[in-house]
Short mmCIF file of C-alpha atoms in Angstrom, two decimals:
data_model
loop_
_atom_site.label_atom_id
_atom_site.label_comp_id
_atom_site.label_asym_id
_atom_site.label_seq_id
_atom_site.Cartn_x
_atom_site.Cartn_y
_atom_site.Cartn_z
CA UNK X 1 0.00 0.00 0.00
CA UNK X 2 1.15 3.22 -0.85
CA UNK X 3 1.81 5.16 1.97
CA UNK X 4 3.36 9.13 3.14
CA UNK X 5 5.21 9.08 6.46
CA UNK X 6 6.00 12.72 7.53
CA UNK X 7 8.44 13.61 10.73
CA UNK X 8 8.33 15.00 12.99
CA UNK X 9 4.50 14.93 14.44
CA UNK X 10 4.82 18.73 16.06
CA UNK X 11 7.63 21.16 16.39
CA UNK X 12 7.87 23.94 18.30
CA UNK X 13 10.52 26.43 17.65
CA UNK X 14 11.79 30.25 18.47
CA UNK X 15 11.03 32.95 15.66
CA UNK X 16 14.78 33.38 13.51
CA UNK X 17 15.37 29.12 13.82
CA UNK X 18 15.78 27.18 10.87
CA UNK X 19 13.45 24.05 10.85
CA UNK X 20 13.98 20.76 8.57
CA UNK X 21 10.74 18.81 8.04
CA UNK X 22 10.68 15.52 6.85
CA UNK X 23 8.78 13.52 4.32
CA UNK X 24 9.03 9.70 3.24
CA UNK X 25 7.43 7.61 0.96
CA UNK X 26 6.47 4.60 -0.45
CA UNK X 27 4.84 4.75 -3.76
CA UNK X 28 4.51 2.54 -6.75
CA UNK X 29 3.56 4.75 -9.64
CA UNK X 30 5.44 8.44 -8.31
CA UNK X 31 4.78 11.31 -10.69
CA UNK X 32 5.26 14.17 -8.18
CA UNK X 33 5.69 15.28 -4.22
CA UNK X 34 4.14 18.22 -3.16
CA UNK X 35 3.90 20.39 -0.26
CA UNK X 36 1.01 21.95 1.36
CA UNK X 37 0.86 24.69 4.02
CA UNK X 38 -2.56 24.66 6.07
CA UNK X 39 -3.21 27.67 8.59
CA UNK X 40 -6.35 27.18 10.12
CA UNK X 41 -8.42 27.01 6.88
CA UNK X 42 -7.45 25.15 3.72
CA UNK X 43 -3.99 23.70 2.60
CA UNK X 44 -2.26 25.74 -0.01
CA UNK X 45 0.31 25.24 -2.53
CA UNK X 46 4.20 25.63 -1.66
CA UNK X 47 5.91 23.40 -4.03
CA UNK X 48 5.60 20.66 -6.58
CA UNK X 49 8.98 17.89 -6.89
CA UNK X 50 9.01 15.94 -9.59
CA UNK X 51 11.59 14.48 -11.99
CA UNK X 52 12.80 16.78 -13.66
CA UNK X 53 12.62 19.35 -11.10
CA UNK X 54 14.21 17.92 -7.82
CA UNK X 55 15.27 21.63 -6.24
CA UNK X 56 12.77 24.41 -5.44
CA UNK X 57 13.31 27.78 -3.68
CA UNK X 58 10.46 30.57 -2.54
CA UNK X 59 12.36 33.24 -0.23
CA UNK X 60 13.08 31.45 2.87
CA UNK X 61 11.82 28.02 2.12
CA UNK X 62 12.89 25.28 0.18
CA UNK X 63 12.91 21.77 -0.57
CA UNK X 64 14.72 19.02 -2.29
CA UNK X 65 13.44 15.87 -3.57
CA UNK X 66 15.60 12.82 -2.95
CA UNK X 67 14.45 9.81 -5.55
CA UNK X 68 16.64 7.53 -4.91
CA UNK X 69 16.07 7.34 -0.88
CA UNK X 70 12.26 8.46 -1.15
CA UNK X 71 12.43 11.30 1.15
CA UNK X 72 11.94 15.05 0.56
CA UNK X 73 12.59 17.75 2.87
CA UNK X 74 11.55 21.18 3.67
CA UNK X 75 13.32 23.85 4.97
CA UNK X 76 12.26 26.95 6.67
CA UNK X 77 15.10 29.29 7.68
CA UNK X 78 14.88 32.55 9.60
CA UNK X 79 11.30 31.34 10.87
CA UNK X 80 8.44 34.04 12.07
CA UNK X 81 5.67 33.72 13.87
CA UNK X 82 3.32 33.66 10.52
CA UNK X 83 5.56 30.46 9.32
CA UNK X 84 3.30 28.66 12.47
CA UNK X 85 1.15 25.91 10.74
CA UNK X 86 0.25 22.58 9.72
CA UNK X 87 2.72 21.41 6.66
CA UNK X 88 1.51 18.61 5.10
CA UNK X 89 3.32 16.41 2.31
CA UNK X 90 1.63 14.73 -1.10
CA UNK X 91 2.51 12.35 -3.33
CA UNK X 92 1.01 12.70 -6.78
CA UNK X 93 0.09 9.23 -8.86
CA UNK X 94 -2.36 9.74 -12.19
CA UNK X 95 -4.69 12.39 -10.96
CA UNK X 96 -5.05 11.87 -6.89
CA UNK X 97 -2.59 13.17 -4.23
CA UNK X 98 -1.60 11.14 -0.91
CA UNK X 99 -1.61 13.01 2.43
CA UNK X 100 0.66 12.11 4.66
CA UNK X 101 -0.28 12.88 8.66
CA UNK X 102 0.87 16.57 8.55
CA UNK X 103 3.88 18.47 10.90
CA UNK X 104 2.59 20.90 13.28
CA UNK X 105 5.31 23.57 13.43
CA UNK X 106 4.70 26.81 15.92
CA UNK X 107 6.73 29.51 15.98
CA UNK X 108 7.26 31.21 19.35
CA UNK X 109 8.13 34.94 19.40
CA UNK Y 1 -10.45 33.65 -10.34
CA UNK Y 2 -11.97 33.07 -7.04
CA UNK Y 3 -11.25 30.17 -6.11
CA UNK Y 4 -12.91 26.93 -4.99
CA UNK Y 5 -15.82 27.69 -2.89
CA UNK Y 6 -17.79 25.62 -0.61
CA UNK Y 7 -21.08 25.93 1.12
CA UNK Y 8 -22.12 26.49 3.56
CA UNK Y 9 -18.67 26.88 5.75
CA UNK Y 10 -19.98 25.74 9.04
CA UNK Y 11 -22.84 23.14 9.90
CA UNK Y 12 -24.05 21.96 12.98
CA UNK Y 13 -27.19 19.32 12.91
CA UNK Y 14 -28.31 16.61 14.69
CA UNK Y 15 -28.09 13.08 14.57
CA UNK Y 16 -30.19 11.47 11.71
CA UNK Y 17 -30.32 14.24 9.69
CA UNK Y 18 -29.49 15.01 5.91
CA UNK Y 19 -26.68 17.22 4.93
CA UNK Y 20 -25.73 18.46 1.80
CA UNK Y 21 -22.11 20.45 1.29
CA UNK Y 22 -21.62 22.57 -1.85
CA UNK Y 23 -18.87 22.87 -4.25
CA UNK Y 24 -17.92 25.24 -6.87
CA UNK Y 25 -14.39 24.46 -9.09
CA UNK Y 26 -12.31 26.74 -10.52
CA UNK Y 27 -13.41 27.72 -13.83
CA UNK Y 28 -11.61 25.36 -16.51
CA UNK Y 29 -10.62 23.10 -13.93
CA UNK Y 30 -11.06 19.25 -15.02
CA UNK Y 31 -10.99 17.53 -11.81
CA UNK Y 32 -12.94 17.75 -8.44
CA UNK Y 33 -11.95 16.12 -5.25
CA UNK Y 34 -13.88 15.60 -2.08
CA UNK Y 35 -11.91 15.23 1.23
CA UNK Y 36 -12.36 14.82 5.05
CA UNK Y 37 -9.87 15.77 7.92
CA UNK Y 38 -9.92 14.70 11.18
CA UNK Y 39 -7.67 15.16 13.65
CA UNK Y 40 -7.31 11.20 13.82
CA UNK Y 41 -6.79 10.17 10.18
CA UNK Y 42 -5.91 13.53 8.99
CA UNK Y 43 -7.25 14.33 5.55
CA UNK Y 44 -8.51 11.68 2.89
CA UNK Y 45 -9.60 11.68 -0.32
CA UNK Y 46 -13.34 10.59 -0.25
CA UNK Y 47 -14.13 10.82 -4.17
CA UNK Y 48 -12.94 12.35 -6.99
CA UNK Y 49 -14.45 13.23 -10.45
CA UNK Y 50 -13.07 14.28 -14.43
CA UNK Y 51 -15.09 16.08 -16.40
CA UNK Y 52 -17.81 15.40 -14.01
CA UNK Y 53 -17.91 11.70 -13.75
CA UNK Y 54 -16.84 9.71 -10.68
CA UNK Y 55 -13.80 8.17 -10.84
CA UNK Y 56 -12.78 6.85 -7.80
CA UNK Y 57 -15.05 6.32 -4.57
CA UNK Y 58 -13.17 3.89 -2.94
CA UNK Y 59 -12.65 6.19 0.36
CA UNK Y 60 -16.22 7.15 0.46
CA UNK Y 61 -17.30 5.65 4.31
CA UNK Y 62 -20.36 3.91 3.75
CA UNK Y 63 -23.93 4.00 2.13
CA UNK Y 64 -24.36 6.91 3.52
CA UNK Y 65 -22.21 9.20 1.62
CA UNK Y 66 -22.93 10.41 -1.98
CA UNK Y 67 -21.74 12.66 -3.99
CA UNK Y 68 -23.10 14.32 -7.26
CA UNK Y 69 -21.26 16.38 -10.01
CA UNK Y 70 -24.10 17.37 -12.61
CA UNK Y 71 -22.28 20.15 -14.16
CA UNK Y 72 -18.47 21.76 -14.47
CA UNK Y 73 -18.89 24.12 -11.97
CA UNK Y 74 -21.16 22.42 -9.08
CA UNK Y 75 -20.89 19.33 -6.95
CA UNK Y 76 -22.99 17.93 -3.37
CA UNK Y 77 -21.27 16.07 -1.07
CA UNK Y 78 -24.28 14.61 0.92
CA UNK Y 79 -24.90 12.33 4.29
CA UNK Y 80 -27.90 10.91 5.38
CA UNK Y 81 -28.69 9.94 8.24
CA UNK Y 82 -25.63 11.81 9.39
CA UNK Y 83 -23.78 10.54 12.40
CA UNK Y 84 -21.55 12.41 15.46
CA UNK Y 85 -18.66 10.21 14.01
CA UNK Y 86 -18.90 12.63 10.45
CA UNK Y 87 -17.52 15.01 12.58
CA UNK Y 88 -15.15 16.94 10.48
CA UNK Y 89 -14.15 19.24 8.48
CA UNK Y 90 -14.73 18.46 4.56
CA UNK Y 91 -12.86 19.96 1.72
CA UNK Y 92 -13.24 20.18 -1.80
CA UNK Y 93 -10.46 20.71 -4.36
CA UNK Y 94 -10.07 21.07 -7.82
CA UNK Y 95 -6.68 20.71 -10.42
CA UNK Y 96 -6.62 20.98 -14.28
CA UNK Y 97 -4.74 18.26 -16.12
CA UNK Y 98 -1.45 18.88 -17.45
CA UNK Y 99 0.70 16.27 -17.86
CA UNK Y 100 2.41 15.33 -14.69
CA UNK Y 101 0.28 18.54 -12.72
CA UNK Y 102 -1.62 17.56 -9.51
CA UNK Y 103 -1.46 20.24 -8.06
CA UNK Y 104 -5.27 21.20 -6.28
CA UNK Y 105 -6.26 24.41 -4.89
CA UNK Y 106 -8.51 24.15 -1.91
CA UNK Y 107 -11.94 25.37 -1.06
CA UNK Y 108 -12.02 27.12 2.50
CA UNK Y 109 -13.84 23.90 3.80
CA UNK Y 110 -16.83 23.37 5.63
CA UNK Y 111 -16.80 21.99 9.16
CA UNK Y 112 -19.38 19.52 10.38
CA UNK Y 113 -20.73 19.25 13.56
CA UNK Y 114 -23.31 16.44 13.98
CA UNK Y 115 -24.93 16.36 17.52
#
């Protein structure tokens, strides 16, 4: 079964840290990983991985998409209060995406 | 564009009763998505459609969950009898295909609360 494993659970952090969040999977048919930032209404777009685009940047975060070992990461460097969310991770096969469990992060001042 | 938008955004009814949650796509978007999120099995992909027919609705619960596309730019996610366990809050997305795209904006969601 296909499956998303994200680490860690929750996170709790000072404003100006740099965080790492963690993504695995197991997939049979990958086309693309994506990540998801949910506040406290709906999840929207950061990035999309795939292929032929392992690498992407937007001001202080970024993430990289390791293929060979499954994993992707995201980083969040010089963290501020509004960075204080749910991130969740995807895996795209055909048309559907595959939440993983999510990684609470909260940003203390 | 606006965006994906969903009716009504909060619900509260009791036990037994029929509820209906509204969708509206983006405009051009091909596929529709139905999801639930709860704090214990985070969020899951209920049923999806293309071009307004249902694709896939292996993660719909039970019986008591349909779901209805009858045009490009409306869909019902409805539960009857509802039950306290549908507790949750549901989300509806939509994506456009384009070769290896999945990428799906989300509607602001509407949270259940069933009594």
């Amino acid at each position: 079964e296909d499956k998303v494993v994200q680490s860690p659970l929750s996170l709790v952090v000072h404003e100006g840290d740099t965080v790492t969040l963690n993504c695995s999977y197991e997939v049979t048919n990958f086309r693309s990983l994506l990540w998801y930032k949910q506040e406290k209404k709906a999840p929207t777009f950061l990035f999309m991985l795939t292929s032929s685009g392992i690498e992407k940047k937007s001001g202080r975060l970024s993430s990289i998409l390791d293929k060979k070992e499954l994993f992707s990461i995201l980083n969040i460097t010089a963290t501020q209060t509004g960075d204080s969310a749910i991130y969740l991770c995807a895996y795209g096969s055909g048309s559907r995406l595959t939440f993983g469990e999510g990684t609470q992060l909260t940003v203390n001042p | 564009d606006a965006g994906v938008i969903q009716s009504p955004r909060h619900e509260v009814t009791e036990m037994g009763q029929e509820v209906t949650l509204r969708c509206k796509p983006i405009s051009g978007h091909d596929y529709l998505f139905w999801y639930r999120q709860t704090m214990m099995r985070g969020l899951e992909l209920l049923i999806y459609f293309n071009n307004n027919v249902p694709i896939d609705d292996s993660g719909m619960p039970e019986d008591r969950f349909s779901a209805k596309m009858p045009n490009a730019s409306f869909s019902t996610l409805k539960i009857q009898p509802s039950e306290p366990r549908d507790s949750a809050v549901y989300f509806c997305a939509s994506s456009m295909t384009s070769g290896v795209q999945n990428i799906q904006y989300f509607g602001a969601g509407t949270r259940l609360s069933v009594l």
